[in-house]
Amino acid sequence: MSGALAAADPTLSDFNQQIWWLVLLKVGIVFVFLLLTTIFMIWFERRVIGRMQNRPGPNRAGPWGLLQPIADALKLPLKEDVTPTGVDKLVFFVAPILACAPAFVAFAIIPWGPEVSIFHHQTPLQVTDLPVAVLLVLAMSSVGVYGIVLAGWASRGPYSILGALRSTAQVISYEIAMALSFVAVFLDAGSLSTSQIVAAQQHYWYFWVLFPSFLIYLVTMVGETNRIPFDLPEGEGEIVAGHMTEYSSMKFAMFFLAEYINMTTVSALATTLFLGGWRAPVPISTFWPSANSGWWPVLWFLIKVFFLLFCYVWLRGTLPRTRYDQLMALGWKILIPFSIVWLLLVATVRALREDNHSPVVYAVAGIVLVLFIALITFWDNGYTKWLERLEPDKPGVEEEEDEWDYDDQGELVKVAKPARPESRYPVPPLDLPHYHGLELGDTALTGSTYGDADDATKEVTGA
């Protein structure tokens, strides 16, 4: 490693010698960056999805609609702040803050550049680093979900509670797979420090050597941030708005602020762990030796982060929302088992590199191979059974003979067979008493009529 590159890679000891005002300056820069990124992403998302749907998107407020996010940011605090009766007011007020604050804290361990000179003081372009820095992101995401859970619980509404429960189950399932995707990086880098992980990717990015871990992380980071196609906690077609149903004004805006900041944080973490961090791509760093020194690495870091943010927008404009059972099955039945087997495979390969003569290593390698084959067989059998359930008629089964009977006129006619149900997930009845302004106790569900005597009456059968 050259002297220039060695000086560009900060170590943990560099963060213990920082001047207090430099720390405050970097905290302020990160805070402003996250706010500006949120404002930009709101405009960028609406413009890109508009183009995908063959419409202009925001184009009235300012040139190309650039002032539209600012107008929205000014509108939300000025709207009436409604607090429903019967809610737990203290928890109802604290929940948006608890959802938003951890999103800012998690970005503190992200390195967005090497060691540079700021006002003649050498300092790393990173707020802080820890020996277990990546675990701070997992801890903050776990704390952030408490804001969603408490928002649903404090609202005392059925839709809010359902959204909170969905978010809890979703975070538990997807955070396990996310943590397992991190472990492969820890094994190869030999550290949990984000600055050391970036330094370990000097010769090759983990995007190449740990591609399955990268794919698992891409899926889990969408699930962690509750974005389409995994935005089940706020599914407006099922539970109105989930945990945000009873919120308005600035408290409502803070949930969206937390969502967009979390998007930026997990994208920056993916850049740090798998895309070389602030390091320039190979063609640029090969022909330009100074690409990884000075302030240029900040540009490479931002390009990678905004590319992943564009992928978020791309998914939203492309994919529909999944069913909740599909969401949970993907996390528990596919991502977690595959992460465990892949992690065992990575550990086995690393052990084979260090010791080529131990019989224990070969035994473990054989066990991992058997587990991998068993996992593929399990998935294949499950997929086959799923296809058999979807088939309308199994091959080899003789069709039932037609039934004939005499009608009222004495003619011989064919008896119609009952229709096969189209789905295993029935739609609830849509003609219940509360749709007519009546409570459940006002009338019976069967044989009741609604409306005036002059109007056409309708029988409620619940079907």
Tab-separated table of C-alpha atoms in Angstrom:
chain	number	residue	atom	x	y	z
A	1	MET	CA	0.000	0.000	0.000
A	2	SER	CA	1.405	3.394	-0.917
A	3	GLY	CA	1.925	6.141	1.597
A	4	ALA	CA	-0.819	8.246	0.067
A	5	LEU	CA	-3.361	5.441	0.374
A	6	ALA	CA	-2.231	4.592	3.887
A	7	ALA	CA	-2.805	8.176	4.961
A	8	ALA	CA	-6.225	8.214	3.292
A	9	ASP	CA	-7.600	5.307	5.346
A	10	PRO	CA	-8.565	6.434	8.866
A	11	THR	CA	-8.271	4.120	11.855
A	12	LEU	CA	-10.218	3.882	15.094
A	13	SER	CA	-7.534	5.840	16.934
A	14	ASP	CA	-8.106	8.846	14.655
A	15	PHE	CA	-11.620	9.310	16.073
A	16	ASN	CA	-10.283	9.646	19.640
A	17	GLN	CA	-8.249	12.731	18.741
A	18	GLN	CA	-10.935	14.891	17.128
A	19	ILE	CA	-11.542	18.478	18.208
A	20	TRP	CA	-14.985	19.070	19.682
A	21	TRP	CA	-15.972	21.812	17.238
A	22	LEU	CA	-15.001	19.590	14.298
A	23	VAL	CA	-17.324	16.902	15.652
A	24	LEU	CA	-20.171	19.425	15.939
A	25	LEU	CA	-19.444	20.676	12.421
A	26	LYS	CA	-19.651	17.159	10.961
A	27	VAL	CA	-22.850	16.455	12.917
A	28	GLY	CA	-24.403	19.605	11.460
A	29	ILE	CA	-23.297	18.681	7.940
A	30	VAL	CA	-24.825	15.192	8.267
A	31	PHE	CA	-28.066	16.643	9.669
A	32	VAL	CA	-28.404	19.179	6.833
A	33	PHE	CA	-27.441	16.559	4.237
A	34	LEU	CA	-30.166	14.177	5.384
A	35	LEU	CA	-32.789	16.927	5.359
A	36	LEU	CA	-31.778	18.147	1.898
A	37	THR	CA	-31.677	14.580	0.591
A	38	THR	CA	-35.224	14.052	1.862
A	39	ILE	CA	-36.441	17.215	0.115
A	40	PHE	CA	-34.688	16.226	-3.096
A	41	MET	CA	-35.955	12.637	-2.989
A	42	ILE	CA	-39.583	13.747	-2.631
A	43	TRP	CA	-39.260	15.790	-5.824
A	44	PHE	CA	-37.121	13.187	-7.594
A	45	GLU	CA	-39.509	10.334	-6.775
A	46	ARG	CA	-42.562	12.177	-8.052
A	47	ARG	CA	-40.806	13.243	-11.240
A	48	VAL	CA	-39.392	9.784	-12.041
A	49	ILE	CA	-42.663	7.966	-11.346
A	50	GLY	CA	-44.454	10.579	-13.440
A	51	ARG	CA	-42.171	9.810	-16.356
A	52	MET	CA	-42.693	6.082	-15.855
A	53	GLN	CA	-46.452	6.636	-16.000
A	54	ASN	CA	-46.268	8.981	-19.022
A	55	ARG	CA	-47.175	12.164	-17.139
A	56	PRO	CA	-45.094	15.245	-16.232
A	57	GLY	CA	-45.175	15.028	-12.416
A	58	PRO	CA	-44.793	18.257	-10.358
A	59	ASN	CA	-44.112	21.110	-12.789
A	60	ARG	CA	-45.983	24.146	-11.425
A	61	ALA	CA	-44.096	25.323	-8.324
A	62	GLY	CA	-40.780	26.672	-9.586
A	63	PRO	CA	-38.739	25.500	-12.585
A	64	TRP	CA	-39.358	21.780	-13.221
A	65	GLY	CA	-41.397	21.720	-9.989
A	66	LEU	CA	-38.298	22.080	-7.778
A	67	LEU	CA	-40.158	24.218	-5.227
A	68	GLN	CA	-42.919	21.642	-4.738
A	69	PRO	CA	-41.168	19.827	-1.801
A	70	ILE	CA	-40.562	23.181	-0.110
A	71	ALA	CA	-44.245	24.050	-0.507
A	72	ASP	CA	-45.187	20.702	1.036
A	73	ALA	CA	-42.696	21.221	3.886
A	74	LEU	CA	-44.291	24.593	4.646
A	75	LYS	CA	-47.840	23.269	4.310
A	76	LEU	CA	-47.598	20.368	6.776
A	77	PRO	CA	-46.648	22.380	9.910
A	78	LEU	CA	-49.438	24.869	9.144
A	79	LYS	CA	-52.155	22.221	8.937
A	80	GLU	CA	-54.419	21.636	11.938
A	81	ASP	CA	-52.864	19.261	14.466
A	82	VAL	CA	-55.710	16.954	15.509
A	83	THR	CA	-55.357	14.709	18.557
A	84	PRO	CA	-58.207	12.171	18.768
A	85	THR	CA	-60.005	11.704	22.045
A	86	GLY	CA	-59.137	8.630	24.033
A	87	VAL	CA	-55.506	8.374	22.902
A	88	ASP	CA	-52.518	8.203	25.214
A	89	LYS	CA	-51.360	11.769	24.590
A	90	LEU	CA	-47.804	11.406	25.883
A	91	VAL	CA	-47.045	8.258	23.878
A	92	PHE	CA	-48.976	9.665	20.907
A	93	PHE	CA	-46.642	12.695	20.912
A	94	VAL	CA	-43.375	10.815	21.584
A	95	ALA	CA	-43.902	8.067	18.950
A	96	PRO	CA	-43.051	10.210	15.854
A	97	ILE	CA	-39.913	11.496	17.567
A	98	LEU	CA	-38.882	7.971	18.508
A	99	ALA	CA	-39.328	6.883	14.896
A	100	CYS	CA	-37.354	9.817	13.473
A	101	ALA	CA	-34.417	10.298	15.878
A	102	PRO	CA	-32.721	6.862	15.429
A	103	ALA	CA	-32.638	7.435	11.664
A	104	PHE	CA	-30.317	10.436	12.205
A	105	VAL	CA	-28.121	8.601	14.739
A	106	ALA	CA	-27.536	5.590	12.473
A	107	PHE	CA	-25.851	7.744	9.805
A	108	ALA	CA	-23.115	8.799	12.250
A	109	ILE	CA	-20.990	5.699	11.562
A	110	ILE	CA	-21.121	6.032	7.755
A	111	PRO	CA	-17.747	7.063	6.223
A	112	TRP	CA	-18.314	9.452	3.311
A	113	GLY	CA	-14.662	10.211	2.606
A	114	PRO	CA	-11.049	9.657	3.686
A	115	GLU	CA	-9.002	11.807	6.017
A	116	VAL	CA	-8.945	15.422	4.816
A	117	SER	CA	-7.894	18.832	6.070
A	118	ILE	CA	-10.648	21.073	7.478
A	119	PHE	CA	-9.417	24.476	8.636
A	120	HIS	CA	-5.862	23.055	8.779
A	121	HIS	CA	-6.919	20.122	10.954
A	122	GLN	CA	-6.690	16.540	9.697
A	123	THR	CA	-9.932	14.669	10.366
A	124	PRO	CA	-11.805	11.686	8.835
A	125	LEU	CA	-14.969	12.463	6.874
A	126	GLN	CA	-17.062	10.474	9.338
A	127	VAL	CA	-18.756	11.557	12.538
A	128	THR	CA	-17.512	8.584	14.559
A	129	ASP	CA	-16.519	4.940	14.311
A	130	LEU	CA	-16.757	2.026	16.719
A	131	PRO	CA	-15.312	-1.493	16.886
A	132	VAL	CA	-18.917	-2.702	16.392
A	133	ALA	CA	-20.151	0.207	14.262
A	134	VAL	CA	-22.409	-1.815	11.933
A	135	LEU	CA	-24.340	-3.169	14.915
A	136	LEU	CA	-25.315	0.433	15.723
A	137	VAL	CA	-27.403	0.537	12.534
A	138	LEU	CA	-29.224	-2.661	13.525
A	139	ALA	CA	-29.786	-1.283	17.028
A	140	MET	CA	-31.170	2.004	15.704
A	141	SER	CA	-33.501	0.229	13.273
A	142	SER	CA	-34.792	-1.885	16.162
A	143	VAL	CA	-35.379	1.216	18.273
A	144	GLY	CA	-37.015	3.040	15.364
A	145	VAL	CA	-39.705	0.387	15.043
A	146	TYR	CA	-40.754	1.195	18.626
A	147	GLY	CA	-41.990	4.540	17.291
A	148	ILE	CA	-44.263	2.734	14.828
A	149	VAL	CA	-45.466	0.255	17.448
A	150	LEU	CA	-46.173	2.952	20.037
A	151	ALA	CA	-47.934	5.090	17.414
A	152	GLY	CA	-50.323	2.238	16.666
A	153	TRP	CA	-50.844	1.391	20.328
A	154	ALA	CA	-51.383	5.001	21.466
A	155	SER	CA	-53.918	5.692	18.684
A	156	ARG	CA	-56.299	3.044	20.111
A	157	GLY	CA	-57.689	2.325	16.641
A	158	PRO	CA	-57.994	-1.059	14.902
A	159	TYR	CA	-56.203	0.015	11.727
A	160	SER	CA	-53.381	1.626	13.680
A	161	ILE	CA	-52.855	-1.440	15.858
A	162	LEU	CA	-52.893	-3.738	12.821
A	163	GLY	CA	-50.247	-1.589	11.137
A	164	ALA	CA	-48.084	-1.640	14.271
A	165	LEU	CA	-48.319	-5.438	14.548
A	166	ARG	CA	-47.452	-5.843	10.876
A	167	SER	CA	-44.417	-3.614	11.266
A	168	THR	CA	-43.211	-5.572	14.291
A	169	ALA	CA	-43.441	-8.930	12.536
A	170	GLN	CA	-41.851	-7.514	9.389
A	171	VAL	CA	-38.856	-6.024	11.188
A	172	ILE	CA	-38.230	-9.211	13.170
A	173	SER	CA	-38.180	-11.412	10.073
A	174	TYR	CA	-36.187	-9.117	7.812
A	175	GLU	CA	-33.698	-7.871	10.407
A	176	ILE	CA	-32.528	-11.446	11.028
A	177	ALA	CA	-31.732	-11.942	7.336
A	178	MET	CA	-30.089	-8.503	7.194
A	179	ALA	CA	-27.813	-9.286	10.142
A	180	LEU	CA	-26.839	-12.622	8.579
A	181	SER	CA	-25.893	-10.864	5.331
A	182	PHE	CA	-23.557	-8.624	7.366
A	183	VAL	CA	-21.714	-11.558	8.952
A	184	ALA	CA	-20.174	-12.659	5.640
A	185	VAL	CA	-18.670	-9.164	5.301
A	186	PHE	CA	-17.353	-9.311	8.871
A	187	LEU	CA	-15.680	-12.659	8.200
A	188	ASP	CA	-13.873	-11.399	5.116
A	189	ALA	CA	-12.934	-7.960	6.475
A	190	GLY	CA	-12.062	-9.201	9.969
A	191	SER	CA	-13.737	-6.186	11.577
A	192	LEU	CA	-17.116	-4.629	12.342
A	193	SER	CA	-15.745	-1.106	11.976
A	194	THR	CA	-17.081	0.688	8.911
A	195	SER	CA	-13.791	2.488	8.212
A	196	GLN	CA	-11.902	-0.810	8.357
A	197	ILE	CA	-14.463	-2.487	6.048
A	198	VAL	CA	-13.941	0.272	3.463
A	199	ALA	CA	-10.168	-0.133	3.804
A	200	ALA	CA	-10.498	-3.900	3.227
A	201	GLN	CA	-12.168	-3.221	-0.152
A	202	GLN	CA	-9.114	-1.509	-1.625
A	203	HIS	CA	-8.452	-4.262	-4.175
A	204	TYR	CA	-11.971	-5.658	-4.735
A	205	TRP	CA	-15.497	-4.767	-3.669
A	206	TYR	CA	-17.590	-7.223	-1.686
A	207	PHE	CA	-20.298	-6.748	-4.280
A	208	TRP	CA	-18.372	-9.269	-6.406
A	209	VAL	CA	-17.059	-11.819	-3.912
A	210	LEU	CA	-20.137	-11.794	-1.648
A	211	PHE	CA	-22.847	-11.289	-4.268
A	212	PRO	CA	-25.507	-13.482	-2.514
A	213	SER	CA	-25.094	-11.414	0.670
A	214	PHE	CA	-25.503	-8.257	-1.401
A	215	LEU	CA	-28.745	-9.547	-2.951
A	216	ILE	CA	-30.107	-10.549	0.467
A	217	TYR	CA	-29.286	-7.113	1.852
A	218	LEU	CA	-30.989	-5.357	-1.078
A	219	VAL	CA	-34.232	-7.227	-0.372
A	220	THR	CA	-34.062	-6.772	3.394
A	221	MET	CA	-33.300	-3.063	3.214
A	222	VAL	CA	-36.525	-2.537	1.237
A	223	GLY	CA	-38.409	-4.553	3.866
A	224	GLU	CA	-36.756	-2.643	6.720
A	225	THR	CA	-37.796	0.733	5.341
A	226	ASN	CA	-41.425	-0.340	4.645
A	227	ARG	CA	-41.241	0.610	0.985
A	228	ILE	CA	-43.137	-0.860	-1.972
A	229	PRO	CA	-43.486	-3.773	-2.541
A	230	PHE	CA	-43.139	-4.332	1.235
A	231	ASP	CA	-45.105	-1.353	2.608
A	232	LEU	CA	-47.668	-3.574	4.358
A	233	PRO	CA	-47.692	-1.608	7.683
A	234	GLU	CA	-49.276	1.357	5.871
A	235	GLY	CA	-51.297	-0.436	3.198
A	236	GLU	CA	-53.962	2.160	2.382
A	237	GLY	CA	-56.048	-0.398	0.501
A	238	GLU	CA	-56.404	-2.599	3.591
A	239	ILE	CA	-55.813	-0.620	6.792
A	240	VAL	CA	-56.269	3.011	5.641
A	241	ALA	CA	-52.757	4.213	6.573
A	242	GLY	CA	-51.731	1.791	9.296
A	243	HIS	CA	-49.913	3.296	12.251
A	244	MET	CA	-50.252	6.829	10.772
A	245	THR	CA	-54.058	6.752	10.464
A	246	GLU	CA	-54.741	9.106	13.400
A	247	TYR	CA	-51.785	11.464	12.831
A	248	SER	CA	-51.809	14.868	11.151
A	249	SER	CA	-49.726	17.999	10.691
A	250	MET	CA	-46.059	17.858	11.765
A	251	LYS	CA	-46.302	14.513	13.569
A	252	PHE	CA	-47.569	12.974	10.345
A	253	ALA	CA	-44.634	14.543	8.461
A	254	MET	CA	-42.097	13.125	10.900
A	255	PHE	CA	-43.017	9.555	9.941
A	256	PHE	CA	-42.308	10.364	6.301
A	257	LEU	CA	-39.085	12.112	7.301
A	258	ALA	CA	-38.010	8.970	9.153
A	259	GLU	CA	-38.862	6.814	6.111
A	260	TYR	CA	-36.758	8.846	3.688
A	261	ILE	CA	-33.835	9.205	6.096
A	262	ASN	CA	-33.887	5.457	6.670
A	263	MET	CA	-33.764	4.986	2.892
A	264	THR	CA	-30.642	7.167	2.727
A	265	THR	CA	-29.032	5.409	5.697
A	266	VAL	CA	-29.496	1.849	4.423
A	267	SER	CA	-28.346	2.921	0.941
A	268	ALA	CA	-25.218	4.466	2.454
A	269	LEU	CA	-24.644	1.296	4.477
A	270	ALA	CA	-24.962	-0.844	1.341
A	271	THR	CA	-22.398	1.423	-0.311
A	272	THR	CA	-20.057	1.054	2.662
A	273	LEU	CA	-20.316	-2.712	3.034
A	274	PHE	CA	-20.579	-3.906	-0.569
A	275	LEU	CA	-19.756	-1.109	-3.049
A	276	GLY	CA	-16.349	-0.009	-1.763
A	277	GLY	CA	-17.607	2.915	0.307
A	278	TRP	CA	-16.130	6.206	-0.859
A	279	ARG	CA	-13.612	4.500	-3.178
A	280	ALA	CA	-13.791	5.263	-6.897
A	281	PRO	CA	-14.756	2.516	-9.360
A	282	VAL	CA	-11.943	0.440	-10.817
A	283	PRO	CA	-11.642	2.165	-14.245
A	284	ILE	CA	-11.387	5.589	-12.620
A	285	SER	CA	-8.970	4.583	-9.836
A	286	THR	CA	-6.768	2.717	-12.340
A	287	PHE	CA	-6.110	5.700	-14.629
A	288	TRP	CA	-6.414	8.411	-11.952
A	289	PRO	CA	-4.252	7.699	-8.856
A	290	SER	CA	-5.613	10.712	-6.946
A	291	ALA	CA	-9.259	9.663	-7.311
A	292	ASN	CA	-9.296	8.245	-3.758
A	293	SER	CA	-7.698	11.223	-2.057
A	294	GLY	CA	-8.893	14.674	-1.087
A	295	TRP	CA	-12.556	15.565	-1.515
A	296	TRP	CA	-13.176	13.544	-4.677
A	297	PRO	CA	-14.261	10.394	-2.749
A	298	VAL	CA	-17.311	12.308	-1.498
A	299	LEU	CA	-18.507	12.489	-5.113
A	300	TRP	CA	-18.107	8.736	-5.663
A	301	PHE	CA	-19.930	8.050	-2.401
A	302	LEU	CA	-22.873	10.278	-3.349
A	303	ILE	CA	-23.145	8.724	-6.824
A	304	LYS	CA	-23.444	5.224	-5.330
A	305	VAL	CA	-25.966	6.318	-2.674
A	306	PHE	CA	-28.232	8.128	-5.132
A	307	PHE	CA	-28.086	5.212	-7.547
A	308	LEU	CA	-29.504	2.956	-4.805
A	309	LEU	CA	-32.113	5.607	-3.972
A	310	PHE	CA	-33.110	5.616	-7.637
A	311	CYS	CA	-33.609	1.840	-7.359
A	312	TYR	CA	-36.103	2.523	-4.531
A	313	VAL	CA	-38.072	4.788	-6.865
A	314	TRP	CA	-37.783	2.269	-9.680
A	315	LEU	CA	-39.297	-0.450	-7.502
A	316	ARG	CA	-42.172	1.786	-6.457
A	317	GLY	CA	-43.029	2.628	-10.044
A	318	THR	CA	-42.742	-0.989	-11.201
A	319	LEU	CA	-43.899	-3.538	-8.606
A	320	PRO	CA	-47.292	-3.947	-6.886
A	321	ARG	CA	-47.706	-4.469	-3.167
A	322	THR	CA	-47.265	-8.089	-2.065
A	323	ARG	CA	-49.695	-10.018	0.115
A	324	TYR	CA	-48.792	-10.220	3.767
A	325	ASP	CA	-48.358	-14.000	3.730
A	326	GLN	CA	-45.991	-13.669	0.769
A	327	LEU	CA	-44.009	-11.039	2.645
A	328	MET	CA	-43.524	-13.235	5.703
A	329	ALA	CA	-42.863	-16.385	3.660
A	330	LEU	CA	-40.084	-14.612	1.773
A	331	GLY	CA	-38.413	-13.591	5.017
A	332	TRP	CA	-38.734	-16.820	7.031
A	333	LYS	CA	-38.784	-19.532	4.355
A	334	ILE	CA	-36.315	-18.167	1.799
A	335	LEU	CA	-34.051	-15.357	3.003
A	336	ILE	CA	-33.185	-16.681	6.470
A	337	PRO	CA	-32.472	-20.334	5.457
A	338	PHE	CA	-30.461	-19.231	2.438
A	339	SER	CA	-28.510	-16.720	4.563
A	340	ILE	CA	-27.576	-19.420	7.076
A	341	VAL	CA	-26.392	-21.877	4.417
A	342	TRP	CA	-24.494	-19.161	2.538
A	343	LEU	CA	-22.838	-18.006	5.773
A	344	LEU	CA	-21.702	-21.561	6.542
A	345	LEU	CA	-20.294	-21.794	3.024
A	346	VAL	CA	-18.338	-18.525	3.407
A	347	ALA	CA	-16.946	-19.641	6.785
A	348	THR	CA	-15.929	-23.007	5.313
A	349	VAL	CA	-14.104	-21.392	2.383
A	350	ARG	CA	-12.277	-19.063	4.768
A	351	ALA	CA	-11.259	-22.023	6.947
A	352	LEU	CA	-10.007	-23.924	3.893
A	353	ARG	CA	-7.819	-20.975	2.977
A	354	GLU	CA	-6.160	-20.936	6.376
A	355	ASP	CA	-5.870	-24.715	6.973
A	356	ASN	CA	-5.824	-27.174	4.086
A	357	HIS	CA	-5.032	-30.343	6.060
A	358	SER	CA	-7.563	-30.453	8.910
A	359	PRO	CA	-10.178	-33.241	8.501
A	360	VAL	CA	-12.658	-31.183	10.545
A	361	VAL	CA	-12.755	-28.536	7.853
A	362	TYR	CA	-13.520	-31.120	5.178
A	363	ALA	CA	-16.245	-32.643	7.361
A	364	VAL	CA	-17.861	-29.267	7.867
A	365	ALA	CA	-17.605	-28.578	4.118
A	366	GLY	CA	-19.445	-31.838	3.422
A	367	ILE	CA	-22.175	-30.933	5.911
A	368	VAL	CA	-22.596	-27.515	4.303
A	369	LEU	CA	-22.895	-29.128	0.862
A	370	VAL	CA	-25.569	-31.527	2.151
A	371	LEU	CA	-27.484	-28.641	3.732
A	372	PHE	CA	-27.327	-26.684	0.485
A	373	ILE	CA	-28.698	-29.641	-1.503
A	374	ALA	CA	-31.424	-30.203	1.105
A	375	LEU	CA	-32.393	-26.517	0.947
A	376	ILE	CA	-32.707	-26.603	-2.848
A	377	THR	CA	-34.764	-29.819	-2.630
A	378	PHE	CA	-37.060	-28.283	-0.006
A	379	TRP	CA	-37.672	-25.221	-2.166
A	380	ASP	CA	-38.321	-27.353	-5.244
A	381	ASN	CA	-40.839	-29.555	-3.422
A	382	GLY	CA	-42.600	-26.530	-1.982
A	383	TYR	CA	-42.807	-24.855	-5.369
A	384	THR	CA	-44.172	-28.033	-6.951
A	385	LYS	CA	-46.889	-28.361	-4.306
A	386	TRP	CA	-47.788	-24.706	-4.761
A	387	LEU	CA	-48.222	-25.223	-8.500
A	388	GLU	CA	-50.396	-28.290	-7.890
A	389	ARG	CA	-52.714	-26.254	-5.674
A	390	LEU	CA	-53.105	-23.685	-8.433
A	391	GLU	CA	-53.956	-26.214	-11.147
A	392	PRO	CA	-57.725	-26.225	-11.845
A	393	ASP	CA	-57.812	-29.911	-12.768
A	394	LYS	CA	-55.114	-32.469	-12.042
A	395	PRO	CA	-54.052	-34.590	-15.028
A	396	GLY	CA	-55.186	-38.194	-14.992
A	397	VAL	CA	-58.462	-37.515	-13.213
A	398	GLU	CA	-61.545	-38.274	-15.278
A	399	GLU	CA	-64.035	-35.489	-15.697
A	400	GLU	CA	-67.373	-35.849	-14.018
A	401	GLU	CA	-70.244	-36.813	-16.274
A	402	ASP	CA	-72.851	-34.226	-17.065
A	403	GLU	CA	-76.047	-34.363	-15.028
A	404	TRP	CA	-79.424	-34.040	-16.753
A	405	ASP	CA	-82.816	-33.275	-15.354
A	406	TYR	CA	-86.301	-32.145	-16.463
A	407	ASP	CA	-87.234	-28.485	-16.173
A	408	ASP	CA	-90.687	-26.996	-15.452
A	409	GLN	CA	-91.777	-27.476	-19.064
A	410	GLY	CA	-90.826	-31.137	-19.019
A	411	GLU	CA	-87.786	-30.738	-21.271
A	412	LEU	CA	-84.520	-32.539	-20.572
A	413	VAL	CA	-81.788	-29.977	-19.723
A	414	LYS	CA	-78.248	-30.120	-18.412
A	415	VAL	CA	-77.765	-29.291	-14.713
A	416	ALA	CA	-75.243	-26.480	-14.202
A	417	LYS	CA	-72.260	-27.410	-12.032
A	418	PRO	CA	-71.312	-25.150	-9.130
A	419	ALA	CA	-68.578	-22.690	-10.035
A	420	ARG	CA	-65.101	-23.393	-8.711
A	421	PRO	CA	-63.905	-20.724	-6.252
A	422	GLU	CA	-61.395	-18.442	-7.942
A	423	SER	CA	-59.185	-17.777	-4.919
A	424	ARG	CA	-58.234	-19.277	-1.589
A	425	TYR	CA	-58.381	-15.794	-0.043
A	426	PRO	CA	-62.070	-14.788	0.045
A	427	VAL	CA	-63.147	-11.172	-0.003
A	428	PRO	CA	-65.210	-10.144	3.060
A	429	PRO	CA	-68.849	-9.242	2.441
A	430	LEU	CA	-69.322	-5.647	1.381
A	431	ASP	CA	-73.030	-5.285	2.218
A	432	LEU	CA	-73.000	-5.258	6.006
A	433	PRO	CA	-75.182	-3.021	8.198
A	434	HIS	CA	-72.517	-0.394	8.916
A	435	TYR	CA	-72.320	0.363	5.180
A	436	HIS	CA	-75.922	1.600	5.493
A	437	GLY	CA	-75.279	3.769	8.532
A	438	LEU	CA	-76.528	1.184	11.049
A	439	GLU	CA	-74.744	-0.387	13.960
A	440	LEU	CA	-74.416	-4.136	14.267
A	441	GLY	CA	-76.874	-4.190	17.143
A	442	ASP	CA	-79.599	-2.283	15.293
A	443	THR	CA	-80.720	-5.129	13.065
A	444	ALA	CA	-80.002	-8.719	12.143
A	445	LEU	CA	-77.600	-9.596	9.348
A	446	THR	CA	-80.018	-11.845	7.504
A	447	GLY	CA	-83.394	-10.904	6.077
A	448	SER	CA	-83.127	-7.195	6.980
A	449	THR	CA	-84.059	-4.408	4.606
A	450	TYR	CA	-82.828	-0.847	4.437
A	451	GLY	CA	-84.120	2.388	2.986
A	452	ASP	CA	-87.525	3.990	2.810
A	453	ALA	CA	-90.663	2.138	1.817
A	454	ASP	CA	-90.755	3.885	-1.565
A	455	ASP	CA	-87.179	2.905	-2.397
A	456	ALA	CA	-86.112	-0.465	-3.644
A	457	THR	CA	-85.221	-2.596	-0.647
A	458	LYS	CA	-82.187	-4.834	-0.572
A	459	GLU	CA	-81.711	-7.974	1.448
A	460	VAL	CA	-78.452	-8.314	3.371
A	461	THR	CA	-77.299	-11.870	3.171
A	462	GLY	CA	-73.603	-11.437	3.978
A	463	ALA	CA	-72.610	-13.038	0.642
